[in-house]
CSV table of C-alpha atoms in Angstrom, one decimal:
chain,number,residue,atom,x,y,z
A,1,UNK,CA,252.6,261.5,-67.9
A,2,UNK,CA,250.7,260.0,-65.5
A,3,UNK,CA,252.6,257.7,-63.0
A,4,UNK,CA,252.5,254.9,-60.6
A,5,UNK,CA,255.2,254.4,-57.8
A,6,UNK,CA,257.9,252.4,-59.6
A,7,UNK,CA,259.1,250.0,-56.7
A,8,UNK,CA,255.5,249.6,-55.8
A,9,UNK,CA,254.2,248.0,-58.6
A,10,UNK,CA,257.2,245.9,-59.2
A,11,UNK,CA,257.1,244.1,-55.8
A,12,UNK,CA,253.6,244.0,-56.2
A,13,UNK,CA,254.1,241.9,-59.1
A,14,UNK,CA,257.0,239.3,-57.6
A,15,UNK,CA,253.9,239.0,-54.7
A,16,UNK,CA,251.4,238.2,-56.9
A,17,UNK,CA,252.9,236.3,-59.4
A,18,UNK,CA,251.3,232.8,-58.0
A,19,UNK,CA,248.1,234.2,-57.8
A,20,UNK,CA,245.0,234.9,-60.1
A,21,UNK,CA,242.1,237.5,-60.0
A,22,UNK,CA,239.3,235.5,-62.5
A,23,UNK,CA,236.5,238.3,-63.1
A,24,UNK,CA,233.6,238.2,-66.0
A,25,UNK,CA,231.0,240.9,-67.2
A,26,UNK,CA,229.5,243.9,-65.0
A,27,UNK,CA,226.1,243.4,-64.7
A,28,UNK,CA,223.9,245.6,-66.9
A,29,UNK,CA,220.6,246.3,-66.4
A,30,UNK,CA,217.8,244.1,-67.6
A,31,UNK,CA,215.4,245.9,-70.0
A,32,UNK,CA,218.9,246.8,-72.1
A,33,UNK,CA,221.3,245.5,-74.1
A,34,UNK,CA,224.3,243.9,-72.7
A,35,UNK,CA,227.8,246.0,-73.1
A,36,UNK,CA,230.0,244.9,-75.7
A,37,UNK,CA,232.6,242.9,-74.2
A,38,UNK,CA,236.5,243.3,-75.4
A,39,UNK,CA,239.3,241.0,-74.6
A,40,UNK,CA,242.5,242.4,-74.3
A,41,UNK,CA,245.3,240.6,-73.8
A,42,UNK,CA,248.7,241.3,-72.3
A,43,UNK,CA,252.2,239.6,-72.7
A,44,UNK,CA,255.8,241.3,-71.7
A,45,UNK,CA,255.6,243.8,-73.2
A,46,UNK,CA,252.5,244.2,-75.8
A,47,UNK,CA,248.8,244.0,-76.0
A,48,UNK,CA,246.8,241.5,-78.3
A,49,UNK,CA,243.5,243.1,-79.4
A,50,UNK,CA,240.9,243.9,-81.8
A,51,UNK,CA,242.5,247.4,-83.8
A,52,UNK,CA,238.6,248.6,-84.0
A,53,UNK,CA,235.6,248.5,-81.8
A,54,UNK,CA,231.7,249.9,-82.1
A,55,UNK,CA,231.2,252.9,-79.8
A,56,UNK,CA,229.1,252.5,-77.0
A,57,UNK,CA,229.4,250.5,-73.3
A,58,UNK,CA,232.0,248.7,-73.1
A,59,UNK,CA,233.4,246.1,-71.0
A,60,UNK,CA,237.3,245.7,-71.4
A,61,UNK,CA,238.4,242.4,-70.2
A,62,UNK,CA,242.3,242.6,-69.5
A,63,UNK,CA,243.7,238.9,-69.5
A,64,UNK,CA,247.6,239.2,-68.3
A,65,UNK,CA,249.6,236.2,-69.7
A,66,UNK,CA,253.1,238.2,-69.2
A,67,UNK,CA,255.1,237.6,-66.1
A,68,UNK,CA,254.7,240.8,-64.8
A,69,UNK,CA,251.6,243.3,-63.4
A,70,UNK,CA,250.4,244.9,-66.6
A,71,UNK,CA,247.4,247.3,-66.7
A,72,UNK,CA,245.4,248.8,-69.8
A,73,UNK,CA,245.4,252.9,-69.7
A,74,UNK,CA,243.3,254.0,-72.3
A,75,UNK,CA,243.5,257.9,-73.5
A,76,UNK,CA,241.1,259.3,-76.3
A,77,UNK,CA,242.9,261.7,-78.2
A,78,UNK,CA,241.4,264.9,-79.8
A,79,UNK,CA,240.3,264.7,-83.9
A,80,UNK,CA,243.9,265.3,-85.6
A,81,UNK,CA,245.6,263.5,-83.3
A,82,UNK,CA,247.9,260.3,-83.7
A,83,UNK,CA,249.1,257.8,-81.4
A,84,UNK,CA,252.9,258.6,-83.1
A,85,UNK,CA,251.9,262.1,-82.2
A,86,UNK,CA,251.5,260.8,-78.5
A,87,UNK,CA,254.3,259.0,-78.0
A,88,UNK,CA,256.5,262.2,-79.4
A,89,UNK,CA,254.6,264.9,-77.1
A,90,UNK,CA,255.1,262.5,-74.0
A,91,UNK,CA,259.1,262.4,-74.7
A,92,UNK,CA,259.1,259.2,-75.5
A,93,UNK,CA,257.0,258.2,-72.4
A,94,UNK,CA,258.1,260.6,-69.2
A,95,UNK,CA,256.8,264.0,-70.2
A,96,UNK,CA,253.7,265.6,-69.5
A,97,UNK,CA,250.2,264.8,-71.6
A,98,UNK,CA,249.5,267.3,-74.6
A,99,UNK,CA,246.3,269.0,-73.7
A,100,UNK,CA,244.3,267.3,-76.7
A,101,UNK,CA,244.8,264.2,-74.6
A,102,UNK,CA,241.8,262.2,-72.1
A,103,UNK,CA,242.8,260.0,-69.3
A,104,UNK,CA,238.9,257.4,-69.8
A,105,UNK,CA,240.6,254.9,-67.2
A,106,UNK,CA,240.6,250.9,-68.0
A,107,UNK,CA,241.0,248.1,-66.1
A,108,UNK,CA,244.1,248.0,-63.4
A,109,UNK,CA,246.3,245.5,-62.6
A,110,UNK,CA,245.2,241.3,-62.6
A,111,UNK,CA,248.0,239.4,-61.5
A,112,UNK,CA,250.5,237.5,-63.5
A,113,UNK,CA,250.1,233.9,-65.3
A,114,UNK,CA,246.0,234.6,-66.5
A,115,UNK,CA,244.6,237.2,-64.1
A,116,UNK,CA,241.8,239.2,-65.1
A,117,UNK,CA,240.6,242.5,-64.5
A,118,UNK,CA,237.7,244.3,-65.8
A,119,UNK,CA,236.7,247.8,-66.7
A,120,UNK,CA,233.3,249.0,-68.2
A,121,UNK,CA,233.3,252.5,-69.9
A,122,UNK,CA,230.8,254.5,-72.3
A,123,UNK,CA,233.6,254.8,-75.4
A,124,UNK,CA,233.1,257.7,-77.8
A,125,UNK,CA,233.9,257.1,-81.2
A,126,UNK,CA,237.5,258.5,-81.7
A,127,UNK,CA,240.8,257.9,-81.7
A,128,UNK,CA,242.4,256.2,-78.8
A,129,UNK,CA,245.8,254.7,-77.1
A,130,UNK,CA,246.5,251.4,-75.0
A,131,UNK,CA,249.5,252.2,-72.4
A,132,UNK,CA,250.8,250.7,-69.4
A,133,UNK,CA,252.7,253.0,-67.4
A,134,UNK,CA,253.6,249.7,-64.7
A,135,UNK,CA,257.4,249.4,-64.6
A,136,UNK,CA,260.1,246.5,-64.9
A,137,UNK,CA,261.9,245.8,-61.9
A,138,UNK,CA,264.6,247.7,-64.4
A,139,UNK,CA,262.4,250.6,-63.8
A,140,UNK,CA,261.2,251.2,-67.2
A,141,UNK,CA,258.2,251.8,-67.6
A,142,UNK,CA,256.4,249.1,-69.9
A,143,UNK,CA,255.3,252.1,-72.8
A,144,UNK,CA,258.8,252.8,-73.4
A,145,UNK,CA,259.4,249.0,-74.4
A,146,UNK,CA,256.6,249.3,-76.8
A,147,UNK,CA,253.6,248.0,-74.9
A,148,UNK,CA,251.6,251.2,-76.4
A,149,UNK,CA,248.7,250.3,-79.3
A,150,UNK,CA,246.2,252.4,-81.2
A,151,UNK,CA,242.6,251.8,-81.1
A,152,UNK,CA,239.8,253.1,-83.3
A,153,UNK,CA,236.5,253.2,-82.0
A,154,UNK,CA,233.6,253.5,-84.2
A,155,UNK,CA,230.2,254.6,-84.5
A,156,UNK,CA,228.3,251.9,-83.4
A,157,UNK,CA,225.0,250.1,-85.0
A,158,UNK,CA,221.7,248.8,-83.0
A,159,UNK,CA,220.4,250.1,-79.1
A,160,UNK,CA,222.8,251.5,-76.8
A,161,UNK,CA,223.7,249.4,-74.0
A,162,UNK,CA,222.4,250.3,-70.6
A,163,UNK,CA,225.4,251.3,-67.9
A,164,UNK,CA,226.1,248.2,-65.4
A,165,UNK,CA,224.1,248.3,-61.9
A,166,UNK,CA,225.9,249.1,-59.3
A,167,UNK,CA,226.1,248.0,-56.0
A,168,UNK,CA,228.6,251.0,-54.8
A,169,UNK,CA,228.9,254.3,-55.4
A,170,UNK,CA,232.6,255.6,-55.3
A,171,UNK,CA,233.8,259.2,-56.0
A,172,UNK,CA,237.6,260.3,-56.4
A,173,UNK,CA,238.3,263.4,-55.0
A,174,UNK,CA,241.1,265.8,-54.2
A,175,UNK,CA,242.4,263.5,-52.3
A,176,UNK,CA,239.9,260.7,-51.0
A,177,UNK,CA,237.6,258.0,-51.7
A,178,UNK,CA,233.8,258.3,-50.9
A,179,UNK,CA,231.9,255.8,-50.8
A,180,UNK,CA,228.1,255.2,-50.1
A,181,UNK,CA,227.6,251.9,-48.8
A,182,UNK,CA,229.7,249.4,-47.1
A,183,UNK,CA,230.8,246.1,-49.4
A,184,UNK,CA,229.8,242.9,-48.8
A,185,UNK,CA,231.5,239.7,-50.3
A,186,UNK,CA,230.0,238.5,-53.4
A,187,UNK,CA,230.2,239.5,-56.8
A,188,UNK,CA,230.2,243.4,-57.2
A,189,UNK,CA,229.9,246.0,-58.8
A,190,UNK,CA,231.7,249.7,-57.9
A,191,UNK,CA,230.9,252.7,-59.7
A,192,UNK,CA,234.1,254.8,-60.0
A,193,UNK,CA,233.4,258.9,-60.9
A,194,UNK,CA,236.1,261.2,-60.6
A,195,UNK,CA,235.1,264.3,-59.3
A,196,UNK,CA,238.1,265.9,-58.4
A,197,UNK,CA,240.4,268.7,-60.1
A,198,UNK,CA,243.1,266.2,-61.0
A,199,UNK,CA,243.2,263.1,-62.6
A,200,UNK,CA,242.9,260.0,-60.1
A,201,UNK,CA,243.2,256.0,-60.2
A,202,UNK,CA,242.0,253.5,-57.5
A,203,UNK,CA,244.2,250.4,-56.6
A,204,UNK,CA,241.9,247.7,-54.5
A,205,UNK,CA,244.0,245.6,-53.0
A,206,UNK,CA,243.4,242.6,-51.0
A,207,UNK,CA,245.5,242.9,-47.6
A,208,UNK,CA,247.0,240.0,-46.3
A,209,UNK,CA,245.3,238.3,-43.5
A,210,UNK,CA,246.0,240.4,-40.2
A,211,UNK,CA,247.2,243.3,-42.2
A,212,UNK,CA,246.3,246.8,-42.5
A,213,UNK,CA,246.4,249.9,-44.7
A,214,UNK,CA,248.9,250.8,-41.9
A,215,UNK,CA,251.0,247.9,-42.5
A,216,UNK,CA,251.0,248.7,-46.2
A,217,UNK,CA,251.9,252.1,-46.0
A,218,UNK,CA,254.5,251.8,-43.5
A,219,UNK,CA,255.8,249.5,-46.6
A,220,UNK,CA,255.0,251.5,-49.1
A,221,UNK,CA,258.1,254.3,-47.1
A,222,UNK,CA,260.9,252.0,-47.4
A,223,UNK,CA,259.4,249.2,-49.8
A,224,UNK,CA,261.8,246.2,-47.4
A,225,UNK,CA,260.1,242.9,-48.3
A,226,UNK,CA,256.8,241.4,-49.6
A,227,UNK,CA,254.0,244.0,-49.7
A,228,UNK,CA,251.4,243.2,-47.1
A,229,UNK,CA,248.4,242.5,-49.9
A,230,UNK,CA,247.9,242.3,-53.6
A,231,UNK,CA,246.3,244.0,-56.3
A,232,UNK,CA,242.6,242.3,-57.0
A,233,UNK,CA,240.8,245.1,-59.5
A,234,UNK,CA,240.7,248.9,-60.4
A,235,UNK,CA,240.7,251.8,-62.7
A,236,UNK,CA,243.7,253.5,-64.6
A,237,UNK,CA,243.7,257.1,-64.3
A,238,UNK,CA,240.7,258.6,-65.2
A,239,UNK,CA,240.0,262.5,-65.7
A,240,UNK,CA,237.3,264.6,-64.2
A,241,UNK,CA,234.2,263.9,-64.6
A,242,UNK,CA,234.7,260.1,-66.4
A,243,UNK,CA,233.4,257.2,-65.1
A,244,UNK,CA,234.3,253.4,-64.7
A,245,UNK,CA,232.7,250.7,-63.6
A,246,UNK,CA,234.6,247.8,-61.7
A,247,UNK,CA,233.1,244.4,-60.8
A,248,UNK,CA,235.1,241.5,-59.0
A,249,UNK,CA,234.3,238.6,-56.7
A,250,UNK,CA,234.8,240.3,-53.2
A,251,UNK,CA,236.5,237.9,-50.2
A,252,UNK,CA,235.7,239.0,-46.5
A,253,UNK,CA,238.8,240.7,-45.7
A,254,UNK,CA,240.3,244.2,-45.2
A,255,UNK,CA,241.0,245.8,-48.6
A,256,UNK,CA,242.7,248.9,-49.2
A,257,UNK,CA,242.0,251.8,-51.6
A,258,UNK,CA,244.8,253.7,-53.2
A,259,UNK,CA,246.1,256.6,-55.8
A,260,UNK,CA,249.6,256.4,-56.8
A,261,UNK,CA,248.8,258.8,-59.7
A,262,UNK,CA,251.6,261.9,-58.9
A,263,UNK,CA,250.1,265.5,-57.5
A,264,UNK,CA,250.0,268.3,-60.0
A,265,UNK,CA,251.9,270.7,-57.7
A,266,UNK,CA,254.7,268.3,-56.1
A,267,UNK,CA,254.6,265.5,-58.1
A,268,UNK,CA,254.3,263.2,-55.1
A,269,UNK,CA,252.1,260.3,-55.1
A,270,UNK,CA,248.8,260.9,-54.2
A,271,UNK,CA,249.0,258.8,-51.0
A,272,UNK,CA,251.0,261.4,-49.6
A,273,UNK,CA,248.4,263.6,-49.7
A,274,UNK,CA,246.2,261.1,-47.8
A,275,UNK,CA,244.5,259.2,-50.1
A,276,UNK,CA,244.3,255.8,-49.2
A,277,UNK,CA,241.7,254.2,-47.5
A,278,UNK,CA,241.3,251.0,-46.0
A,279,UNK,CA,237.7,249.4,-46.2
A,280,UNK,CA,235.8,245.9,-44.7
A,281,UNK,CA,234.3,243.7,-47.0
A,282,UNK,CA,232.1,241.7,-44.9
């Protein structure tokens, strides 16, 4: 199944724990109707939500009360499929994703104690699954301690809802993040499309004052200390060709872009492979 660097998420979360990431809706565009807005929210180790939601645009508001960094990976699974059915094809929550399983993304990692993170997505109606692959400081991933729940999404009623505006343009490929504008601070809006082969993520976190994506990943090979930043928004792994929209308040500062999704053929992070990327917000 997809997953994130163990040790890195779990001294991410000791870092953060004192902070909070407070985002609302992505902006959508005038002459439509807004997205439908769901709040999700996470404890140690389980998800509070609505069981059913009307297909469509979708803005999925991920409140963390727990302790610990929890994100929302949503997967739409194939007609036929069950959530049980899931769980048992993964191996319990290690193995490899049946093939009649989609990786749509969600919204990645708010900090402990109230941080929010948000994620806007066109939903299909289908059947779908809430996971967070973020790990203990045990090293368990939080899906094997039951922070897994279904979600039915149904046809939906009235206009669609028009996609947010976006003030960037980000594409994940094989392995690198593209981008075609800088960032300014402000309020904004990132439109994330993977375009690679392989499924990818993107991590933005805000680096420390006087740091650098050096800094964190000359941390991230021997993980000694406080990471040098902290998670602010993101997506959860999303497969070719699906799109998510992220939209945060942006600090001047150096941020940094990474995948810690692991490579098809060596099962290495995708940082290894070079993609991480450290960007300006001005």
């Amino acid at each position: 199944m997809h997953r994130t660097s163990l040790k890195f998420f779990a001294a991410l979360a000791l870092a953060a724990t004192s902070a909070a990431c407070t985002q609302g809706n992505a902006k959508p565009a005038d002459t439509a109707a807004l997205p439908n807005v769901v709040t999700i929210t996470a404890a140690d180790f389980n998800y509070q939500s609505p069981a059913t939601i009307p297909a469509g645009m979708t803005t999925i508001r991920l409140v963390n009360d727990g302790t610990e960094l929890h994100h929302v990976q949503l997967v739409r699974l194939d007609d036929g499929h069950t959530v049980q059915e899931l769980m048992q094809g993964m191996g319990g929550h290690d193995g490899p994703p049946p093939p009649w399983v989609h990786f749509v993304g969600g919204p990645n990692t708010p900090v402990p104690g109230g941080g929010v993170s948000e994620a806007t997505l066109d939903l299909k109606a289908g059947t779908y699954a809430m996971l967070c692959f973020i790990p203990s400081k045990d090293g368990v991933p939080h899906v094997a301690k039951g922070m897994v729940k279904p979600l039915t999404v149904v046809p939906a009623e009235g206009a669609p809802a028009a996609a947010p505006v976006a003030d960037l343009d980000m594409n994940l490929a094989d392995y690198s993040f593209a981008t075609n504008t800088e960032l300014t601070a402000g309020r904004r809006t990132i439109k994330v499309q993977n375009v690679a082969v392989q499924p990818h993520e993107v991590i933005l976190v805000q680096l420390a004052p006087g740091k650098t994506l050096h800094d964190m990943m000359a941390w991230l090979m021997n993980e000694n200390g406080p990471p040098p930043g902290r998670p602010v928004a993101g997506t959860t792994g999303l497969d070719r060709g699906e799109v998510n929209y992220i939209t945060a308040d942006f600090q001047p500062g150096e941020y940094a872009l990474l995948c810690m999704l692991p490579d098809a053929k060596d099962g290495k992070p995708h940082i290894a492979h070079g993609m991480a990327r450290q960007i300006t917000v001005r």
